């Protein structure tokens, strides 16, 4: 082999052979090949010298990064080595994940907007004593206009009873429990865990109502009849509408057999003052400032219709609204104004959820049939468990119920229903 092929230079054991497929091993494998830059003639057009690559006439020093095996290895390491990625500059990371950042930002803005615009149930505040809040009620009631709303789970409010009356609601609700230590009164609460000795049917409702009605019915309300007999005109809790009866819905959470007699016992202070709506065979139905309705575990036949409770009758029944329209003709008179007052059902269970804030025509027709069935019997229709948010859905359902003639709106949002009914929304004409 001719020596001119190798430019007749001295043999260097550290220099790779052009005939070999890989460079000869070096003492420092991470260092580039020799950077000797001795110039030689390029007349042959095959000038390739170790350590240099042609680049448009400009030559740059070759490094280990320029070799394909290293580039493949480096790329796999950079994609899997989290420690390397964490050392990247923040700007480079943001550019790499800019779309993910934009999506997360948009989602955050959307959630924030939803929390600000949708009605999220407010945090419950520890209730105050009802009598303390009602101390000035006769004066406060002069600017209150009664509206057909029912304060659902009223005992959860900051001041039970008073908050509902101040909003103008004509109905309040109390869940009652009979416990062994209670002989003539009942605890009020949603669950057994929430029961407190100071929160009873008497302390939250009976005694405050007695105080209000005694203040509303002063001697100045006594008038003379033509035969000079003094007749006391009993006024209700609303100064603007003294003839408006307030519905006290008592939801029995314990058995009707044991709880119902205690309810009657707790109501005695109101009964003695003739403050309750009553029914008797002799006088029929006599409206009063307070109408007491039993629901929950209250039994219709063994409690409401029991001979010892029915003449006179001080507690009326919450009839099943869902079945009124489908009762057999011979059972049509089971529920009437002599034994019942409300006719209620769960909106969510009976009607279903609205679609995109609106009720289906089939849902509206079902509501219409049920409300008409209650009207035929002279009962006040009521739907509980109606949508509470978003606001458009809630008011949309209220609007349909009011237009179809529902007797009362069962609500948790007192301020919302006050603005809705007080401003005349949802009313035809």
Tab-separated table of C-alpha atoms in Angstrom:
chain	number	residue	atom	x	y	z
A	1	UNK	CA	0.000	0.000	0.000
A	2	UNK	CA	1.379	3.355	-0.961
A	3	UNK	CA	2.436	5.664	1.791
A	4	UNK	CA	1.145	8.678	-0.099
A	5	UNK	CA	-2.428	7.640	0.728
A	6	UNK	CA	-1.767	8.620	4.313
A	7	UNK	CA	0.138	11.784	3.471
A	8	UNK	CA	3.325	10.157	4.718
A	9	UNK	CA	2.946	11.384	8.322
A	10	UNK	CA	4.346	9.725	11.369
A	11	UNK	CA	2.193	7.044	12.995
A	12	UNK	CA	0.315	8.326	16.047
A	13	UNK	CA	-1.093	5.550	18.317
A	14	UNK	CA	-3.780	7.967	19.643
A	15	UNK	CA	-5.080	8.852	16.184
A	16	UNK	CA	-7.846	6.716	14.630
A	17	UNK	CA	-7.376	4.990	11.357
A	18	UNK	CA	-9.463	6.093	8.396
A	19	UNK	CA	-10.129	2.482	7.660
A	20	UNK	CA	-11.712	1.839	11.030
A	21	UNK	CA	-15.462	2.323	11.695
A	22	UNK	CA	-15.043	3.956	15.097
A	23	UNK	CA	-12.483	6.266	16.636
A	24	UNK	CA	-9.699	4.794	18.661
A	25	UNK	CA	-10.217	4.851	22.423
A	26	UNK	CA	-8.917	7.864	24.227
A	27	UNK	CA	-7.817	8.379	27.797
A	28	UNK	CA	-10.688	10.927	28.219
A	29	UNK	CA	-13.769	9.650	26.455
A	30	UNK	CA	-15.720	12.870	27.106
A	31	UNK	CA	-13.127	15.025	25.321
A	32	UNK	CA	-13.287	15.636	21.554
A	33	UNK	CA	-10.835	14.186	19.171
A	34	UNK	CA	-7.599	15.903	18.568
A	35	UNK	CA	-8.064	19.469	17.451
A	36	UNK	CA	-4.963	19.685	15.470
A	37	UNK	CA	-5.547	22.176	12.727
A	38	UNK	CA	-2.614	21.611	10.440
A	39	UNK	CA	-3.556	22.828	7.009
A	40	UNK	CA	-3.137	20.714	3.954
A	41	UNK	CA	-4.035	20.950	0.331
A	42	UNK	CA	-7.661	20.431	-0.641
A	43	UNK	CA	-6.985	19.762	-4.306
A	44	UNK	CA	-8.176	16.151	-4.082
A	45	UNK	CA	-11.676	17.255	-2.819
A	46	UNK	CA	-11.514	14.505	-0.169
A	47	UNK	CA	-10.041	16.495	2.650
A	48	UNK	CA	-11.370	15.007	5.854
A	49	UNK	CA	-9.238	15.436	8.882
A	50	UNK	CA	-9.998	14.261	12.379
A	51	UNK	CA	-11.505	16.966	14.536
A	52	UNK	CA	-12.903	19.155	11.727
A	53	UNK	CA	-16.068	19.291	9.599
A	54	UNK	CA	-16.561	21.457	6.535
A	55	UNK	CA	-19.067	24.247	7.105
A	56	UNK	CA	-19.221	26.560	4.133
A	57	UNK	CA	-15.556	27.304	4.405
A	58	UNK	CA	-15.739	27.957	8.153
A	59	UNK	CA	-14.559	25.169	10.396
A	60	UNK	CA	-15.785	24.644	13.996
A	61	UNK	CA	-14.502	22.367	16.652
A	62	UNK	CA	-16.383	19.086	16.911
A	63	UNK	CA	-17.720	17.942	20.279
A	64	UNK	CA	-19.245	14.796	21.672
A	65	UNK	CA	-22.756	16.291	21.271
A	66	UNK	CA	-22.339	16.243	17.492
A	67	UNK	CA	-22.297	12.462	17.294
A	68	UNK	CA	-25.583	10.674	16.652
A	69	UNK	CA	-25.345	8.046	19.434
A	70	UNK	CA	-24.829	10.713	22.042
A	71	UNK	CA	-27.711	12.853	20.728
A	72	UNK	CA	-30.120	9.911	20.969
A	73	UNK	CA	-28.948	9.105	24.477
A	74	UNK	CA	-29.144	12.742	25.601
A	75	UNK	CA	-32.700	13.126	24.257
A	76	UNK	CA	-33.935	10.053	26.146
A	77	UNK	CA	-32.332	11.242	29.342
A	78	UNK	CA	-33.770	14.768	29.108
A	79	UNK	CA	-37.309	13.428	28.618
A	80	UNK	CA	-37.206	11.056	31.579
A	81	UNK	CA	-34.850	12.696	34.036
A	82	UNK	CA	-36.984	14.988	36.197
A	83	UNK	CA	-33.946	16.376	37.917
A	84	UNK	CA	-32.685	17.740	34.633
A	85	UNK	CA	-36.068	19.289	33.778
A	86	UNK	CA	-36.321	21.035	37.121
A	87	UNK	CA	-33.063	22.805	36.407
A	88	UNK	CA	-34.480	24.365	33.266
A	89	UNK	CA	-35.150	28.046	33.233
A	90	UNK	CA	-38.743	29.078	34.188
A	91	UNK	CA	-39.271	30.749	30.818
A	92	UNK	CA	-38.366	27.572	28.953
A	93	UNK	CA	-40.700	25.490	31.128
A	94	UNK	CA	-43.571	27.915	30.562
A	95	UNK	CA	-43.040	27.798	26.801
A	96	UNK	CA	-43.004	24.036	26.847
A	97	UNK	CA	-46.213	23.791	28.850
A	98	UNK	CA	-47.875	26.970	27.595
A	99	UNK	CA	-51.022	25.190	26.381
A	100	UNK	CA	-51.413	23.334	29.653
A	101	UNK	CA	-50.975	26.615	31.509
A	102	UNK	CA	-53.615	28.317	29.365
A	103	UNK	CA	-56.109	25.493	29.951
A	104	UNK	CA	-55.551	25.555	33.708
A	105	UNK	CA	-55.905	29.339	33.787
A	106	UNK	CA	-59.184	29.232	31.857
A	107	UNK	CA	-60.500	26.497	34.169
A	108	UNK	CA	-59.549	28.540	37.233
A	109	UNK	CA	-61.318	31.605	35.871
A	110	UNK	CA	-64.416	29.533	35.085
A	111	UNK	CA	-64.611	28.011	38.563
A	112	UNK	CA	-64.135	31.426	40.169
A	113	UNK	CA	-66.876	32.936	38.025
A	114	UNK	CA	-69.208	30.061	38.859
A	115	UNK	CA	-68.663	30.497	42.584
A	116	UNK	CA	-69.371	34.208	42.275
A	117	UNK	CA	-72.486	33.941	40.118
A	118	UNK	CA	-74.119	30.719	41.247
A	119	UNK	CA	-75.980	30.564	44.491
A	120	UNK	CA	-73.895	28.452	46.819
A	121	UNK	CA	-75.645	27.637	50.101
A	122	UNK	CA	-74.380	29.994	52.756
A	123	UNK	CA	-72.580	28.790	55.823
A	124	UNK	CA	-75.034	28.273	58.614
A	125	UNK	CA	-74.703	30.617	61.562
A	126	UNK	CA	-75.361	29.496	65.090
A	127	UNK	CA	-79.041	30.282	65.779
A	128	UNK	CA	-79.999	32.953	68.261
A	129	UNK	CA	-82.692	32.683	70.886
A	130	UNK	CA	-86.076	33.202	69.219
A	131	UNK	CA	-87.658	35.220	72.014
A	132	UNK	CA	-84.716	37.605	72.051
A	133	UNK	CA	-85.082	38.198	68.315
A	134	UNK	CA	-88.865	38.597	68.568
A	135	UNK	CA	-88.886	41.114	71.414
A	136	UNK	CA	-89.850	43.984	69.096
A	137	UNK	CA	-91.818	41.987	66.545
A	138	UNK	CA	-95.188	43.796	66.738
A	139	UNK	CA	-93.380	47.016	65.773
A	140	UNK	CA	-91.156	45.329	63.182
A	141	UNK	CA	-94.123	43.677	61.458
A	142	UNK	CA	-95.658	46.968	60.279
A	143	UNK	CA	-93.511	46.964	57.147
A	144	UNK	CA	-93.847	43.215	56.460
A	145	UNK	CA	-96.155	42.037	53.685
A	146	UNK	CA	-97.085	38.330	53.892
A	147	UNK	CA	-96.123	36.269	50.841
A	148	UNK	CA	-96.988	32.619	50.093
A	149	UNK	CA	-93.669	31.046	51.033
A	150	UNK	CA	-92.801	28.270	53.447
A	151	UNK	CA	-89.527	28.419	55.401
A	152	UNK	CA	-88.091	24.943	54.858
A	153	UNK	CA	-86.038	23.644	57.806
A	154	UNK	CA	-86.654	26.950	59.553
A	155	UNK	CA	-84.733	25.931	62.687
A	156	UNK	CA	-81.453	26.252	60.739
A	157	UNK	CA	-81.824	29.984	60.378
A	158	UNK	CA	-79.939	32.596	62.383
A	159	UNK	CA	-83.098	33.360	64.342
A	160	UNK	CA	-85.651	30.557	63.884
A	161	UNK	CA	-89.198	31.787	63.209
A	162	UNK	CA	-88.210	35.477	63.255
A	163	UNK	CA	-86.196	35.376	59.992
A	164	UNK	CA	-89.131	33.745	58.214
A	165	UNK	CA	-91.663	36.218	59.606
A	166	UNK	CA	-89.449	39.166	58.703
A	167	UNK	CA	-89.354	37.901	55.101
A	168	UNK	CA	-93.152	37.595	55.120
A	169	UNK	CA	-93.324	33.805	54.924
A	170	UNK	CA	-96.684	32.376	55.936
A	171	UNK	CA	-95.278	28.962	56.850
A	172	UNK	CA	-92.443	27.626	59.033
A	173	UNK	CA	-91.182	24.107	59.633
A	174	UNK	CA	-89.806	22.265	62.648
A	175	UNK	CA	-88.441	18.703	62.772
A	176	UNK	CA	-89.214	17.260	66.210
A	177	UNK	CA	-87.758	14.318	68.141
A	178	UNK	CA	-89.026	12.561	71.243
A	179	UNK	CA	-86.218	11.467	73.547
A	180	UNK	CA	-86.536	9.499	76.822
A	181	UNK	CA	-85.536	12.462	78.985
A	182	UNK	CA	-88.255	14.664	77.462
A	183	UNK	CA	-91.705	14.206	79.024
A	184	UNK	CA	-93.748	17.172	77.840
A	185	UNK	CA	-91.635	18.721	75.096
A	186	UNK	CA	-89.701	17.763	71.959
A	187	UNK	CA	-86.242	18.481	70.628
A	188	UNK	CA	-85.976	20.368	67.335
A	189	UNK	CA	-83.259	19.447	64.845
A	190	UNK	CA	-82.515	17.790	61.531
A	191	UNK	CA	-80.636	14.824	62.999
A	192	UNK	CA	-80.170	13.363	66.458
A	193	UNK	CA	-76.599	14.646	66.527
A	194	UNK	CA	-77.852	18.229	66.228
A	195	UNK	CA	-80.272	18.088	69.178
A	196	UNK	CA	-79.666	20.557	72.024
A	197	UNK	CA	-81.547	20.893	75.344
A	198	UNK	CA	-82.179	24.594	74.687
A	199	UNK	CA	-83.680	23.964	71.260
A	200	UNK	CA	-87.162	22.570	71.746
A	201	UNK	CA	-90.559	22.984	70.129
A	202	UNK	CA	-91.642	25.172	73.044
A	203	UNK	CA	-88.568	27.397	73.201
A	204	UNK	CA	-88.200	27.965	69.447
A	205	UNK	CA	-91.845	28.183	68.377
A	206	UNK	CA	-94.635	27.838	70.941
A	207	UNK	CA	-93.394	30.402	73.467
A	208	UNK	CA	-92.295	33.017	70.877
A	209	UNK	CA	-95.600	32.690	69.020
A	210	UNK	CA	-97.495	33.036	72.288
A	211	UNK	CA	-95.550	36.225	73.054
A	212	UNK	CA	-96.211	37.688	69.591
A	213	UNK	CA	-99.919	36.898	69.608
A	214	UNK	CA	-100.401	38.227	73.141
A	215	UNK	CA	-98.751	41.487	72.073
A	216	UNK	CA	-100.767	41.665	68.865
A	217	UNK	CA	-104.051	41.040	70.706
A	218	UNK	CA	-104.153	43.849	73.253
A	219	UNK	CA	-107.407	45.133	74.880
A	220	UNK	CA	-107.634	47.765	72.139
A	221	UNK	CA	-108.700	44.981	69.774
A	222	UNK	CA	-111.864	44.276	71.790
A	223	UNK	CA	-114.984	45.587	70.060
A	224	UNK	CA	-118.661	45.695	70.999
A	225	UNK	CA	-121.228	43.643	69.108
A	226	UNK	CA	-124.771	44.931	68.503
A	227	UNK	CA	-126.026	43.085	71.593
A	228	UNK	CA	-123.259	44.688	73.649
A	229	UNK	CA	-121.384	41.409	74.119
A	230	UNK	CA	-117.627	41.861	74.127
A	231	UNK	CA	-115.994	39.793	71.415
A	232	UNK	CA	-112.257	39.594	71.100
A	233	UNK	CA	-111.058	39.806	67.533
A	234	UNK	CA	-107.971	37.601	67.388
A	235	UNK	CA	-105.223	39.004	65.187
A	236	UNK	CA	-102.458	36.983	63.611
A	237	UNK	CA	-98.721	37.605	63.574
A	238	UNK	CA	-98.735	40.091	60.665
A	239	UNK	CA	-99.825	43.628	61.451
A	240	UNK	CA	-100.631	44.384	57.798
A	241	UNK	CA	-102.723	41.217	57.407
A	242	UNK	CA	-104.163	40.324	60.831
A	243	UNK	CA	-106.381	37.611	59.332
A	244	UNK	CA	-103.478	35.753	57.739
A	245	UNK	CA	-102.881	32.402	59.462
A	246	UNK	CA	-99.304	31.212	59.969
A	247	UNK	CA	-98.733	27.529	59.207
A	248	UNK	CA	-96.581	25.639	61.705
A	249	UNK	CA	-95.519	22.429	59.960
A	250	UNK	CA	-94.337	19.859	62.522
A	251	UNK	CA	-92.323	17.028	61.002
A	252	UNK	CA	-92.356	14.010	63.333
A	253	UNK	CA	-88.985	12.234	63.210
A	254	UNK	CA	-89.882	9.648	65.836
A	255	UNK	CA	-92.901	7.329	65.891
A	256	UNK	CA	-96.324	8.905	65.549
A	257	UNK	CA	-97.803	6.799	68.349
A	258	UNK	CA	-95.401	8.113	70.985
A	259	UNK	CA	-94.665	11.592	69.595
A	260	UNK	CA	-98.088	12.898	68.547
A	261	UNK	CA	-99.519	13.116	72.118
A	262	UNK	CA	-96.433	15.084	73.234
A	263	UNK	CA	-96.952	17.519	70.350
A	264	UNK	CA	-100.501	18.145	71.556
A	265	UNK	CA	-99.197	18.663	75.072
A	266	UNK	CA	-96.561	21.195	73.918
A	267	UNK	CA	-99.248	23.135	72.010
A	268	UNK	CA	-101.498	23.603	75.056
A	269	UNK	CA	-100.453	27.249	75.752
A	270	UNK	CA	-101.637	28.198	72.243
A	271	UNK	CA	-104.750	26.035	72.497
A	272	UNK	CA	-105.844	27.662	75.746
A	273	UNK	CA	-105.698	31.115	74.140
A	274	UNK	CA	-107.714	29.965	71.086
A	275	UNK	CA	-104.785	30.784	68.841
A	276	UNK	CA	-104.999	27.570	66.770
A	277	UNK	CA	-107.176	26.733	63.792
A	278	UNK	CA	-109.655	24.073	64.962
A	279	UNK	CA	-112.300	21.771	63.589
A	280	UNK	CA	-115.202	20.176	65.438
A	281	UNK	CA	-118.393	18.410	64.445
A	282	UNK	CA	-120.439	21.091	66.106
A	283	UNK	CA	-118.759	24.239	64.733
A	284	UNK	CA	-116.871	22.928	61.738
A	285	UNK	CA	-113.659	24.654	60.702
A	286	UNK	CA	-112.674	27.748	62.681
A	287	UNK	CA	-109.580	29.531	61.295
A	288	UNK	CA	-107.056	30.789	63.826
A	289	UNK	CA	-103.802	32.799	63.810
A	290	UNK	CA	-101.793	29.539	63.782
A	291	UNK	CA	-102.568	26.424	61.711
A	292	UNK	CA	-100.641	23.354	62.894
A	293	UNK	CA	-99.939	20.646	60.305
A	294	UNK	CA	-98.442	17.225	60.998
A	295	UNK	CA	-96.081	15.584	58.493
A	296	UNK	CA	-93.197	13.113	58.447
A	297	UNK	CA	-94.136	10.113	60.595
A	298	UNK	CA	-97.529	11.566	61.453
A	299	UNK	CA	-100.176	8.860	60.914
A	300	UNK	CA	-103.377	9.959	59.219
A	301	UNK	CA	-105.775	7.392	60.676
A	302	UNK	CA	-104.257	6.652	64.080
A	303	UNK	CA	-103.336	10.262	64.918
A	304	UNK	CA	-105.236	12.854	62.895
A	305	UNK	CA	-108.493	10.896	62.717
A	306	UNK	CA	-108.243	9.287	66.142
A	307	UNK	CA	-111.412	10.036	68.207
A	308	UNK	CA	-109.409	11.546	71.060
A	309	UNK	CA	-107.711	13.999	68.653
A	310	UNK	CA	-110.464	14.746	66.149
A	311	UNK	CA	-113.188	16.564	68.080
A	312	UNK	CA	-111.995	19.195	68.388
A	313	UNK	CA	-109.036	18.798	66.020
A	314	UNK	CA	-105.993	21.047	66.517
A	315	UNK	CA	-103.530	19.355	64.176
A	316	UNK	CA	-104.200	18.845	60.471
A	317	UNK	CA	-102.579	16.494	57.997
A	318	UNK	CA	-100.050	17.051	55.226
A	319	UNK	CA	-101.763	15.082	52.452
A	320	UNK	CA	-99.826	13.219	49.730
A	321	UNK	CA	-99.943	15.539	46.722
A	322	UNK	CA	-98.619	12.894	44.321
A	323	UNK	CA	-101.557	10.561	44.857
A	324	UNK	CA	-104.427	13.058	45.140
A	325	UNK	CA	-105.054	13.044	41.390
A	326	UNK	CA	-104.960	9.240	41.176
A	327	UNK	CA	-107.074	8.273	44.200
A	328	UNK	CA	-109.994	5.955	43.614
A	329	UNK	CA	-113.308	7.860	43.473
A	330	UNK	CA	-114.502	6.305	46.729
A	331	UNK	CA	-111.351	7.612	48.464
A	332	UNK	CA	-111.664	11.154	47.116
A	333	UNK	CA	-112.975	12.494	50.416
A	334	UNK	CA	-110.249	10.993	52.584
A	335	UNK	CA	-108.294	14.243	52.493
A	336	UNK	CA	-110.266	17.468	52.832
A	337	UNK	CA	-110.262	20.741	54.732
A	338	UNK	CA	-111.718	19.040	57.819
A	339	UNK	CA	-108.619	16.919	58.373
A	340	UNK	CA	-105.862	18.273	56.099
A	341	UNK	CA	-104.301	21.583	55.175
A	342	UNK	CA	-101.135	21.094	53.093
A	343	UNK	CA	-100.752	18.630	50.202
A	344	UNK	CA	-97.023	18.115	49.656
A	345	UNK	CA	-94.507	16.078	47.688
A	346	UNK	CA	-90.793	16.120	46.869
A	347	UNK	CA	-90.251	18.008	43.623
A	348	UNK	CA	-87.015	16.172	42.825
A	349	UNK	CA	-88.494	12.718	43.390
A	350	UNK	CA	-91.893	13.328	41.778
A	351	UNK	CA	-91.225	15.839	38.969
A	352	UNK	CA	-87.516	15.334	38.300
A	353	UNK	CA	-84.666	17.673	37.523
A	354	UNK	CA	-85.131	20.453	34.946
A	355	UNK	CA	-83.113	20.371	31.738
A	356	UNK	CA	-80.773	23.347	31.320
A	357	UNK	CA	-82.840	25.366	33.763
A	358	UNK	CA	-86.203	24.673	32.112
A	359	UNK	CA	-88.964	22.174	32.786
A	360	UNK	CA	-90.107	19.758	30.104
A	361	UNK	CA	-93.726	20.122	28.921
A	362	UNK	CA	-94.508	16.739	30.469
A	363	UNK	CA	-93.221	17.992	33.812
A	364	UNK	CA	-95.345	21.124	33.603
A	365	UNK	CA	-98.464	19.089	32.805
A	366	UNK	CA	-97.798	16.806	35.760
A	367	UNK	CA	-97.423	19.786	38.087
A	368	UNK	CA	-100.650	21.242	36.715
A	369	UNK	CA	-102.621	18.045	37.395
A	370	UNK	CA	-101.333	17.775	40.951
A	371	UNK	CA	-102.004	21.418	41.807
A	372	UNK	CA	-105.516	21.194	40.382
A	373	UNK	CA	-106.194	18.050	42.420
A	374	UNK	CA	-105.188	19.879	45.603
A	375	UNK	CA	-107.371	22.869	44.707
A	376	UNK	CA	-110.380	20.607	44.192
A	377	UNK	CA	-110.037	19.501	47.802
A	378	UNK	CA	-109.363	22.997	49.121
A	379	UNK	CA	-105.788	22.104	50.136
A	380	UNK	CA	-102.600	24.167	49.854
A	381	UNK	CA	-100.183	22.508	47.403
A	382	UNK	CA	-96.481	22.536	48.278
A	383	UNK	CA	-93.349	21.141	46.635
A	384	UNK	CA	-90.291	20.640	48.772
A	385	UNK	CA	-86.779	19.824	47.550
A	386	UNK	CA	-87.000	22.205	44.603
A	387	UNK	CA	-83.720	23.261	42.893
A	388	UNK	CA	-81.705	25.724	44.956
A	389	UNK	CA	-79.091	26.711	42.332
A	390	UNK	CA	-78.111	27.975	39.908
A	391	UNK	CA	-80.315	31.013	40.331
A	392	UNK	CA	-81.798	30.827	36.831
A	393	UNK	CA	-82.923	27.236	37.401
A	394	UNK	CA	-84.317	27.986	40.848
A	395	UNK	CA	-86.348	31.005	39.759
A	396	UNK	CA	-87.378	29.243	36.564
A	397	UNK	CA	-89.014	26.452	38.573
A	398	UNK	CA	-90.577	28.985	40.948
A	399	UNK	CA	-92.003	30.857	37.982
A	400	UNK	CA	-93.698	27.734	36.601
A	401	UNK	CA	-95.081	26.724	40.010
A	402	UNK	CA	-96.514	30.187	40.666
A	403	UNK	CA	-98.062	30.425	37.209
A	404	UNK	CA	-99.649	27.005	37.649
A	405	UNK	CA	-101.189	28.178	40.928
A	406	UNK	CA	-99.134	26.396	43.592
A	407	UNK	CA	-100.378	27.143	47.108
A	408	UNK	CA	-97.019	28.027	48.632
A	409	UNK	CA	-93.339	27.981	47.654
A	410	UNK	CA	-91.203	25.862	49.984
A	411	UNK	CA	-87.813	27.606	50.060
A	412	UNK	CA	-84.440	27.832	51.744
A	413	UNK	CA	-83.549	31.226	50.256
A	414	UNK	CA	-85.717	33.739	52.112
A	415	UNK	CA	-84.169	36.838	50.564
A	416	UNK	CA	-84.461	35.364	47.090
A	417	UNK	CA	-88.122	34.436	47.411
A	418	UNK	CA	-88.900	37.779	49.022
A	419	UNK	CA	-87.516	39.587	45.990
A	420	UNK	CA	-89.140	37.122	43.595
A	421	UNK	CA	-92.673	37.252	45.001
A	422	UNK	CA	-92.451	40.768	46.372
A	423	UNK	CA	-91.469	42.206	42.971
A	424	UNK	CA	-94.292	40.375	41.272
A	425	UNK	CA	-92.061	38.013	39.315
A	426	UNK	CA	-93.559	34.771	38.154
A	427	UNK	CA	-97.081	36.177	38.141
A	428	UNK	CA	-99.171	36.389	35.069
A	429	UNK	CA	-100.346	39.782	33.860
